[in-house]
XYZ file of C-alpha atoms in Angstrom:
656
model
C 0.000 0.000 0.000
C 2.804 2.407 0.962
C 4.660 1.632 -2.285
C 1.539 2.467 -4.290
C 1.108 5.709 -2.357
C 4.728 6.689 -2.967
C 4.330 5.921 -6.669
C 1.214 8.095 -6.873
C 2.935 10.935 -5.029
C 5.906 10.726 -7.383
C 3.572 10.851 -10.388
C 1.814 13.881 -8.942
C 5.137 15.567 -8.255
C 6.382 15.171 -11.829
C 3.048 16.407 -13.198
C 3.356 19.477 -11.003
C 6.909 20.029 -12.196
C 5.931 19.670 -15.866
C 2.933 21.952 -15.481
C 4.991 24.613 -13.717
C 7.763 24.477 -16.345
C 5.225 24.638 -19.165
C 3.557 27.746 -17.790
C 6.894 29.427 -17.188
C 8.033 28.662 -20.738
C 4.787 30.018 -22.175
C 5.456 33.210 -20.264
C 8.469 33.877 -22.503
C 6.488 33.703 -25.739
C 6.611 36.717 -28.053
C 3.385 38.415 -29.103
C 3.374 36.746 -32.538
C 3.838 33.256 -31.090
C 7.584 32.659 -31.402
C 10.338 32.399 -28.804
C 13.722 34.073 -28.740
C 15.973 33.947 -25.703
C 19.136 35.868 -24.982
C 22.275 34.426 -26.546
C 25.317 35.361 -24.509
C 28.928 34.864 -25.525
C 32.095 36.013 -23.759
C 33.316 39.554 -23.154
C 34.764 39.995 -26.638
C 31.516 40.904 -28.416
C 30.450 43.715 -26.033
C 34.069 44.921 -25.905
C 34.244 44.995 -29.695
C 30.941 46.877 -29.824
C 32.464 49.635 -27.676
C 35.699 49.665 -29.669
C 33.828 49.834 -32.992
C 32.055 53.036 -31.968
C 35.411 54.639 -31.125
C 37.029 53.244 -34.265
C 34.337 55.028 -36.287
C 34.623 58.197 -34.219
C 30.963 58.144 -33.261
C 29.663 60.377 -30.509
C 29.804 58.027 -27.536
C 26.595 56.781 -25.951
C 27.902 57.246 -22.430
C 24.899 55.642 -20.721
C 25.229 52.500 -22.848
C 29.002 52.381 -22.403
C 28.611 52.650 -18.644
C 26.264 49.656 -18.638
C 28.599 47.595 -20.831
C 31.490 48.540 -18.546
C 29.559 47.277 -15.498
C 28.933 44.016 -17.313
C 32.612 43.649 -18.221
C 33.746 44.376 -14.681
C 31.299 41.866 -13.219
C 32.456 38.970 -15.403
C 36.173 39.541 -14.814
C 37.681 36.306 -13.500
C 39.386 35.683 -10.189
C 42.610 35.237 -12.191
C 42.440 38.906 -13.157
C 41.618 38.372 -16.797
C 38.505 37.390 -18.660
C 37.439 33.815 -19.493
C 35.586 32.388 -22.468
C 32.988 30.710 -20.237
C 31.531 31.227 -16.770
C 34.236 30.515 -14.173
C 36.636 29.579 -16.975
C 40.376 29.929 -17.411
C 42.138 33.131 -18.430
C 41.964 33.933 -22.142
C 44.470 36.390 -23.577
C 42.472 37.887 -26.442
C 39.308 38.234 -24.392
C 41.266 39.901 -21.594
C 43.040 42.338 -23.903
C 39.793 43.394 -25.589
C 37.929 43.809 -22.310
C 40.784 45.892 -20.859
C 40.933 48.034 -24.023
C 37.170 48.641 -23.957
C 37.191 49.573 -20.278
C 40.093 51.943 -20.815
C 38.284 53.402 -23.828
C 35.189 54.242 -21.775
C 37.308 55.909 -19.112
C 38.376 53.365 -16.496
C 41.732 54.582 -15.113
C 44.617 52.178 -15.569
C 45.457 52.368 -11.871
C 41.990 51.161 -10.849
C 42.329 47.850 -8.958
C 40.498 45.790 -11.593
C 42.653 47.253 -14.373
C 45.851 46.603 -12.428
C 44.801 42.988 -11.838
C 43.992 42.551 -15.526
C 47.278 44.061 -16.661
C 49.273 41.897 -14.253
C 47.458 38.775 -15.459
C 48.169 39.675 -19.092
C 51.845 40.358 -18.360
C 52.211 37.093 -16.448
C 51.126 35.168 -19.544
C 53.418 36.798 -22.055
C 51.666 40.074 -22.760
C 49.225 41.151 -25.451
C 51.519 39.870 -28.207
C 50.114 36.423 -27.373
C 46.701 37.488 -28.713
C 45.033 35.675 -31.598
C 44.873 36.764 -35.236
C 41.531 38.562 -35.001
C 42.787 40.613 -32.052
C 45.950 41.407 -33.986
C 43.838 42.794 -36.833
C 42.256 45.093 -34.254
C 45.752 46.137 -33.114
C 46.716 47.007 -36.683
C 43.507 48.960 -37.323
C 44.081 51.030 -34.187
C 47.759 51.545 -35.041
C 48.923 49.679 -31.941
C 51.033 47.322 -34.072
C 52.112 47.460 -37.680
C 50.463 45.292 -40.316
C 53.465 42.953 -40.055
C 51.710 41.438 -37.027
C 48.881 39.995 -39.128
C 48.886 37.496 -41.995
C 48.886 38.831 -45.523
C 45.445 38.258 -47.013
C 45.385 39.838 -50.479
C 41.935 41.018 -51.496
C 42.679 39.401 -54.851
C 41.592 36.162 -53.147
C 38.074 37.154 -54.194
C 39.056 36.599 -57.841
C 40.566 33.133 -57.483
C 38.959 30.200 -59.354
C 37.281 27.385 -57.433
C 40.041 24.904 -58.348
C 42.641 27.020 -56.527
C 43.845 25.504 -53.204
C 42.428 28.502 -51.321
C 38.985 29.732 -52.325
C 36.232 31.455 -50.383
C 33.909 28.527 -51.000
C 36.414 26.158 -49.408
C 36.018 27.772 -46.000
C 33.005 27.962 -43.697
C 30.211 30.481 -44.047
C 31.211 32.296 -40.866
C 34.834 32.545 -41.994
C 33.800 33.571 -45.510
C 31.543 36.427 -44.440
C 34.005 37.612 -41.785
C 37.014 37.433 -44.094
C 35.710 39.250 -47.182
C 35.321 42.723 -45.616
C 38.553 42.072 -43.708
C 40.306 41.582 -47.061
C 39.265 45.090 -48.071
C 40.486 46.486 -44.759
C 43.784 44.680 -45.225
C 44.182 46.188 -48.685
C 43.312 49.754 -47.664
C 44.948 49.608 -44.214
C 42.803 52.324 -42.615
C 43.434 53.817 -39.200
C 40.863 54.030 -36.433
C 39.581 57.555 -35.774
C 39.863 56.877 -32.015
C 39.077 60.490 -30.975
C 40.366 59.941 -27.435
C 43.661 58.558 -28.719
C 43.468 55.602 -26.348
C 46.147 52.923 -26.695
C 47.208 49.824 -24.785
C 50.989 49.756 -25.155
C 51.203 48.971 -21.438
C 49.806 45.478 -22.101
C 52.876 44.463 -24.123
C 56.202 43.239 -22.811
C 57.940 44.641 -25.889
C 57.477 47.529 -28.292
C 54.204 46.542 -29.989
C 55.416 47.934 -33.295
C 58.235 45.384 -33.279
C 55.879 42.404 -33.233
C 55.962 40.064 -36.199
C 53.787 37.203 -37.361
C 51.647 35.018 -35.140
C 53.181 31.766 -33.875
C 52.058 28.272 -34.850
C 48.791 27.329 -33.163
C 48.624 24.025 -31.232
C 46.318 22.390 -33.788
C 48.600 23.216 -36.728
C 51.212 20.840 -38.111
C 54.748 22.126 -38.470
C 55.011 21.101 -42.104
C 51.886 22.942 -43.240
C 52.604 25.888 -40.963
C 56.119 26.374 -42.336
C 54.831 26.109 -45.892
C 52.105 28.697 -45.333
C 54.463 30.937 -43.353
C 56.895 30.921 -46.264
C 54.039 31.762 -48.598
C 53.065 34.631 -46.291
C 56.590 36.048 -46.555
C 56.464 35.862 -50.342
C 53.065 37.561 -50.432
C 54.274 40.248 -48.052
C 57.067 41.049 -50.533
C 55.070 40.940 -53.774
C 51.690 42.318 -52.628
C 52.717 45.966 -53.128
C 53.557 45.068 -56.730
C 50.051 43.842 -57.606
C 48.538 45.901 -60.471
C 46.281 48.694 -59.213
C 43.548 47.778 -61.678
C 43.553 44.196 -60.426
C 43.307 45.408 -56.837
C 40.425 47.734 -57.683
C 38.600 44.894 -59.419
C 39.150 42.638 -56.399
C 37.831 45.266 -53.993
C 34.768 45.684 -56.210
C 34.256 41.908 -56.122
C 34.509 41.887 -52.333
C 31.999 44.724 -51.984
C 29.650 42.992 -54.436
C 29.896 39.788 -52.392
C 28.929 41.657 -49.227
C 26.143 43.679 -50.836
C 24.479 40.580 -52.259
C 24.312 39.265 -48.690
C 23.576 42.446 -46.703
C 20.358 40.886 -45.414
C 18.878 44.205 -44.271
C 19.234 44.975 -40.571
C 19.679 41.265 -39.888
C 23.149 41.811 -41.301
C 25.789 40.054 -43.380
C 25.698 36.437 -42.259
C 23.416 37.633 -39.420
C 26.400 37.426 -37.028
C 28.372 40.201 -35.317
C 31.908 39.867 -36.790
C 31.062 40.238 -40.509
C 28.529 42.965 -39.738
C 31.122 44.961 -37.786
C 33.755 44.353 -40.457
C 31.329 45.507 -43.160
C 30.721 48.788 -41.336
C 34.482 49.358 -41.077
C 34.875 48.386 -44.744
C 32.401 51.046 -45.839
C 34.166 53.586 -43.637
C 37.498 52.697 -45.242
C 35.931 53.076 -48.694
C 34.903 56.616 -47.826
C 31.203 55.890 -47.396
C 29.908 58.198 -44.691
C 27.600 57.309 -41.813
C 24.519 58.045 -43.972
C 25.408 55.575 -46.739
C 22.392 53.189 -46.754
C 24.236 49.828 -46.690
C 26.459 51.094 -43.880
C 23.413 52.372 -42.000
C 21.616 49.017 -42.182
C 24.622 47.109 -40.866
C 25.206 49.598 -38.068
C 21.535 49.449 -37.089
C 21.709 45.658 -37.170
C 24.576 45.687 -34.691
C 22.568 47.872 -32.316
C 19.699 45.376 -32.508
C 21.997 42.741 -30.994
C 22.289 44.688 -27.741
C 20.672 43.445 -24.548
C 20.220 46.491 -22.361
C 19.093 46.200 -18.752
C 18.686 48.730 -15.993
C 22.256 48.358 -14.762
C 24.167 46.334 -17.362
C 24.266 45.767 -21.095
C 26.009 43.395 -23.443
C 25.989 42.592 -27.147
C 24.920 39.220 -28.496
C 26.908 37.545 -31.302
C 23.609 36.894 -33.098
C 20.037 35.942 -32.265
C 18.489 32.458 -32.271
C 14.711 32.690 -32.837
C 14.312 29.727 -35.210
C 16.377 27.417 -33.020
C 14.680 28.584 -29.827
C 11.198 28.328 -31.278
C 11.690 24.889 -32.815
C 13.176 23.385 -29.656
C 10.518 24.997 -27.476
C 7.855 23.481 -29.724
C 9.413 20.034 -29.228
C 9.298 20.488 -25.454
C 5.673 21.639 -25.562
C 4.648 18.794 -27.869
C 6.263 16.389 -25.416
C 4.439 18.050 -22.515
C 1.263 17.418 -24.485
C -1.293 19.337 -22.432
C -3.952 21.415 -24.163
C -2.351 24.636 -22.959
C 0.959 23.480 -24.478
C -0.214 22.150 -27.844
C -1.944 25.295 -29.114
C 1.105 27.540 -28.501
C 3.321 24.890 -30.093
C 1.201 25.045 -33.239
C 1.394 28.839 -33.227
C 5.164 28.593 -32.958
C 5.336 26.178 -35.884
C 3.038 28.404 -37.924
C 5.468 31.266 -37.239
C 8.326 29.078 -38.500
C 6.529 28.063 -41.692
C 7.240 31.204 -43.780
C 10.824 31.316 -42.502
C 11.714 28.387 -44.762
C 14.107 29.504 -47.520
C 12.624 28.368 -50.821
C 13.799 30.987 -53.319
C 17.494 31.643 -52.595
C 20.320 29.346 -53.613
C 22.892 30.361 -51.052
C 26.623 29.702 -50.954
C 25.920 26.033 -50.230
C 24.699 25.638 -53.826
C 28.231 26.005 -55.230
C 28.834 22.383 -54.212
C 25.242 21.155 -54.420
C 24.004 22.905 -57.574
C 21.258 20.376 -58.327
C 19.674 20.667 -54.866
C 16.667 22.927 -54.409
C 16.563 25.304 -51.442
C 14.414 24.180 -48.535
C 16.196 24.912 -45.280
C 15.695 27.187 -42.305
C 18.259 29.641 -40.976
C 19.128 30.104 -37.331
C 18.215 33.788 -37.192
C 15.170 35.807 -38.253
C 16.541 36.233 -41.764
C 19.705 34.761 -43.281
C 18.595 33.358 -46.626
C 22.072 32.739 -48.018
C 22.991 30.591 -45.007
C 20.306 28.155 -43.856
C 21.619 25.354 -41.680
C 20.950 21.662 -41.483
C 20.597 21.453 -37.713
C 17.779 24.000 -37.579
C 16.134 22.481 -40.624
C 16.112 18.968 -39.189
C 14.749 20.167 -35.840
C 11.986 22.225 -37.484
C 10.984 19.353 -39.773
C 10.792 16.901 -36.867
C 8.648 19.308 -34.842
C 6.270 19.858 -37.758
C 6.064 16.126 -38.362
C 5.193 15.534 -34.709
C 2.528 18.230 -34.826
C 0.868 17.003 -38.024
C 0.338 13.567 -36.510
C -2.312 15.049 -34.264
C -3.174 18.077 -36.377
C -2.877 17.303 -40.122
C -1.716 20.318 -42.094
C -0.993 20.325 -45.869
C 1.283 23.350 -45.408
C 3.444 21.328 -43.021
C 3.503 18.453 -45.530
C 4.932 20.694 -48.255
C 7.476 22.308 -45.935
C 8.620 18.935 -44.598
C 9.061 17.557 -48.113
C 11.271 20.480 -49.195
C 13.280 20.390 -45.977
C 13.878 16.680 -46.405
C 14.910 17.139 -50.031
C 17.412 19.835 -49.109
C 18.981 17.824 -46.301
C 19.312 14.731 -48.485
C 21.072 16.873 -51.098
C 23.510 18.231 -48.512
C 25.017 14.939 -47.342
C 28.797 14.867 -47.650
C 30.666 12.084 -49.401
C 31.874 10.576 -46.104
C 28.273 9.969 -45.031
C 28.076 12.842 -42.565
C 26.501 16.261 -42.640
C 28.037 19.644 -41.842
C 26.142 22.618 -40.477
C 25.963 24.915 -43.507
C 27.967 23.374 -46.350
C 28.544 20.105 -48.121
C 31.942 18.401 -48.540
C 33.834 21.191 -46.767
C 36.762 18.850 -46.198
C 39.851 20.934 -47.018
C 41.428 20.360 -43.619
C 44.831 21.654 -44.731
C 43.387 25.186 -44.648
C 43.247 25.119 -40.857
C 47.042 25.415 -41.034
C 47.134 28.855 -42.642
C 48.285 31.624 -40.260
C 44.822 33.249 -40.373
C 43.318 30.050 -38.922
C 44.971 30.065 -35.527
C 41.449 29.527 -34.132
C 41.220 26.177 -35.978
C 37.629 26.810 -37.045
C 38.021 27.821 -40.671
C 35.994 24.881 -41.986
C 32.512 23.411 -41.662
C 33.097 19.664 -42.064
C 30.571 16.949 -41.172
C 30.187 16.435 -37.436
C 28.589 13.762 -35.301
C 25.877 15.956 -33.774
C 24.622 17.477 -37.034
C 24.828 14.101 -38.750
C 22.779 12.592 -35.945
C 20.137 15.293 -36.285
C 19.790 14.666 -40.023
C 19.500 10.907 -39.498
C 16.939 11.503 -36.753
C 14.860 13.558 -39.156
C 15.012 11.057 -42.018
C 14.262 8.180 -39.651
C 11.327 9.981 -38.059
C 9.957 10.407 -41.578
C 10.067 6.639 -42.055
C 13.533 5.829 -43.375
C 16.049 3.349 -41.974
C 19.369 1.857 -42.998
C 17.619 -0.771 -45.136
C 15.393 1.652 -47.071
C 17.668 4.685 -47.356
C 21.247 4.836 -48.578
C 21.564 8.248 -46.902
C 20.620 6.815 -43.504
C 22.863 3.787 -44.028
C 25.846 5.989 -44.868
C 25.072 8.278 -41.949
C 24.856 5.434 -39.451
C 28.150 4.052 -40.781
C 29.708 7.481 -40.265
C 28.476 7.547 -36.663
C 29.710 4.027 -36.034
C 33.160 5.038 -37.259
C 33.328 8.190 -35.136
C 32.404 6.717 -31.749
C 35.274 7.251 -29.333
C 36.905 4.403 -27.457
C 35.162 5.178 -24.178
C 31.758 5.150 -25.911
C 30.968 8.833 -26.406
C 30.586 10.998 -29.477
C 31.990 14.459 -30.047
C 29.568 17.391 -29.887
C 30.572 20.242 -32.186
C 27.768 22.681 -31.358
C 27.046 21.797 -27.725
C 29.229 20.963 -24.740
C 30.461 18.411 -25.727
C 30.541 14.648 -25.367
C 27.242 14.687 -23.459
C 25.685 16.702 -26.265
C 27.155 14.549 -29.014
C 26.222 11.277 -27.310
C 22.641 12.435 -26.689
C 22.316 13.442 -30.335
C 23.679 10.166 -31.679
C 21.682 7.897 -29.361
C 18.495 9.619 -30.515
C 19.492 9.064 -34.137
C 20.430 5.407 -33.680
C 17.172 4.703 -31.893
C 15.130 6.413 -34.597
C 17.033 4.571 -37.339
C 16.193 1.228 -35.763
C 19.629 0.278 -34.443
C 19.084 -2.360 -31.744
C 19.465 -1.066 -28.218
C 21.652 -4.079 -27.466
C 24.084 -3.164 -30.231
C 27.560 -2.902 -28.611
C 27.849 0.659 -29.914
C 24.686 1.700 -28.060
C 25.527 -0.192 -24.873
C 29.003 1.311 -24.741
C 27.490 4.795 -25.007
C 24.983 4.024 -22.233
C 27.730 2.817 -19.930
C 29.749 5.938 -20.625
C 26.846 8.298 -19.896
C 26.112 6.532 -16.611
C 29.795 6.612 -15.671
C 30.022 10.417 -15.916
C 26.890 11.157 -13.886
C 27.572 13.432 -10.931
C 26.888 12.411 -7.340
C 23.919 14.797 -7.171
C 22.218 12.904 -10.009
C 22.859 15.506 -12.672
C 25.395 15.815 -15.454
C 27.839 18.604 -16.221
C 30.704 19.082 -18.635
C 33.276 21.845 -18.878
C 34.464 23.609 -22.023
C 37.931 22.179 -21.388
C 36.600 18.880 -22.759
C 37.518 20.361 -26.144
C 41.228 20.313 -25.354
C 43.358 18.913 -28.141
C 45.012 16.340 -25.880
C 41.809 14.676 -24.632
C 42.892 11.292 -25.995
C 45.598 11.178 -23.336
C 42.855 10.860 -20.737
C 40.761 7.781 -20.162
C 37.407 9.472 -20.577
C 38.106 12.361 -22.962
C 35.832 14.347 -20.731
C 36.080 17.132 -18.150
C 33.194 17.085 -15.739
C 31.903 20.089 -13.856
C 28.985 20.852 -11.522
C 25.663 19.676 -12.911
C 23.624 21.862 -15.225
C 19.964 21.521 -16.108
C 20.516 21.457 -19.875
C 23.319 18.875 -19.860
C 21.341 16.714 -17.425
C 18.379 16.867 -19.784
C 20.553 15.813 -22.744
C 21.930 12.843 -20.849
C 18.435 11.775 -19.807
C 17.036 12.116 -23.323
C 19.964 10.087 -24.652
C 19.569 7.300 -22.109
C 15.827 7.102 -22.653
C 16.321 6.956 -26.434
C 18.584 3.952 -25.803
C 15.786 2.172 -23.944
C 17.109 2.927 -20.453
C 14.042 4.554 -18.918
C 14.203 2.063 -15.998
C 17.908 2.643 -15.404
C 18.464 4.001 -11.864
C 20.661 6.714 -13.357
C 17.617 8.080 -15.175
C 15.582 8.219 -11.969
C 18.426 10.063 -10.248
C 18.667 12.528 -13.125
C 14.938 13.180 -13.067
C 15.116 13.741 -9.323
C 17.952 16.214 -9.836
C 15.853 18.256 -12.280
C 12.826 18.228 -10.015
C 14.745 19.274 -6.914
C 16.642 22.081 -8.674
C 13.593 23.587 -10.357
C 12.953 27.090 -9.026
C 9.676 28.411 -7.676
C 9.191 30.173 -11.018
C 9.133 26.771 -12.721
C 12.476 27.098 -14.475
C 16.126 26.326 -13.759
C 19.082 28.577 -13.007
C 22.078 27.989 -15.248
C 25.088 30.291 -15.306
C 27.413 27.899 -17.089
C 27.926 27.938 -20.845
C 26.765 24.690 -22.430
C 26.976 25.518 -26.144
C 29.772 26.051 -28.600
C 30.547 28.570 -31.292
C 34.094 27.391 -32.031
C 35.727 24.734 -29.836
C 38.497 26.153 -27.637
C 37.830 29.670 -28.957
C 34.209 30.806 -28.583
C 31.368 29.495 -26.444
C 27.700 30.338 -26.000
C 25.178 30.506 -23.229
C 21.695 29.973 -24.621
C 19.408 31.420 -21.980
C 16.625 29.185 -23.292
C 18.431 25.878 -22.832
C 17.663 25.687 -19.116
C 14.021 26.474 -19.849
C 12.988 24.016 -22.562
C 15.393 21.058 -22.341
C 14.556 20.099 -18.719
C 10.825 20.280 -19.457
C 11.374 18.068 -22.488
C 13.260 15.453 -20.445
C 10.735 15.387 -17.602
C 7.788 15.080 -19.970
C 9.572 12.329 -21.936
C 10.184 10.391 -18.717
C 6.564 10.710 -17.643
C 5.296 9.689 -21.078
C 7.534 6.636 -21.373
C 6.634 5.461 -17.882
C 3.013 5.353 -19.015
C 3.739 3.045 -21.975
C 4.409 -0.676 -22.076
C 7.118 -0.513 -24.720
C 9.167 2.268 -23.075
C 10.251 3.135 -26.642
C 10.918 6.641 -27.970
C 9.032 6.893 -31.248
C 10.427 10.174 -32.562
C 13.822 11.397 -33.717
C 14.636 13.575 -30.727
């Protein structure tokens, strides 16, 4: 009798938790039915926003700068510098930019926080240890000479596709960031910097004596020496390039940007190319009223998150991703008050599908029709496969209970586009197909190691999940068969999979287990069982899961688990639970402990607090904190657990 009572109480408790989380999530809905949560990166984006205004010589918005300065001071690390993630290690480039921005807005260099920052920078070799992008900033502000940055001739824009380096052989984010930077490198403008602020005190040597960037840890010596030699040759011959050729190349670069201006959503709909485009127009002599410059500058301002005391700038916005994932969570919750808003969210997504623009992806998939969704409000040249797969799966789930011919047509085009974007190794990348020129990560410009967009385990898993949810399996679909083979070949020895876009092995393993389940791979398959054992082995004592950004270190294979745990987070716990349940482990005690963790850490407002960064822009370089992750993923996991406990089969019947 007591056991039955306890079981009933537990069921009531989880219903209460789900209901509370659902109502809280609905409270974040926009007036037109979609969701968009804050997307926070590290200090570099708000610092660059401040520095851009002074580069352009704009009249300073002192109230905004004061709020950004408060934000920067608050997130300074105990080590004196600034990290890339919450409570993370010192990062040189982030620290230099934050210091520069604070000095620019008026913080005195003898203020305690500035002294601590300067000492931390000095202790780690000084500002000369900054990355390539920061060095470009140095050159633009006249802090260093242009010898400190790689030579990137703007004539690159005229190269044929067969050439070893071509814009279409690098990722979309690198492509859109690089093109306006090529113009800046050719014209070599100087920041207006009305206050004349510099940061020579951050260097251990005369900054104007600094030469080229050193080899990055991911780069091989052979390739690096080859490209460094090429850089020296280019540095010698670049001044000899014909002026007419240079003018034609600059025109080509400007034409590339202007085809992709994307209104106030901006070039590539991400901060770096938008900021570079504004500086490009300034260097070309286009004043602050020039319409394309105005739209990009306005787009940057739209990325600001301004509160009463603090402000910061987002790297981009994530409405399609947030809305699609929220709809999945609400569909899983399944109550009447959840289903209607989910349908409204999907109806908002419907016209966001890109059907009439063949973006850069079409260079390598010319026979494929457009049909994807972008991450942001508008970014027609750069839809992505992850968003597309997630939207299609949500629409497919919704039409099962609410048939909708419009969803049918959208799903068919999304499926067609994803099938046409599979790479030759069986995997899928995020934005491009067959972006496999790995040697390019060895060029001096690529010290961040994120120049490419190759297939990855998490995006591949999402595409397989979508195709499988639509009825395909390894026997009926060559695309699914090749994708599953790719995943089988990329499983790590300890049982996990790499997560490119989320932190990290927990994210990748969740994604893949969902895909394998949907594709009909037996739960007793050694590959699946090894992954289950790994997930259980990295569970924290409190029942949750957590993983640190340092899991992306290059030397992870030297460690038994390839994994750096950290205090539990709601989003990573939800991923682990969803992965285990997809593998048929709903009765595993680890799942019960994880569910208990989510229920006991839920706040009175129905949501979860999560300060840690659990998403990835570029591994080891740039991380993201999606403010929505702790709102919709835990609800999704709790509702999935409740739903499976009510079935006899305990089987997950959808792709995610």
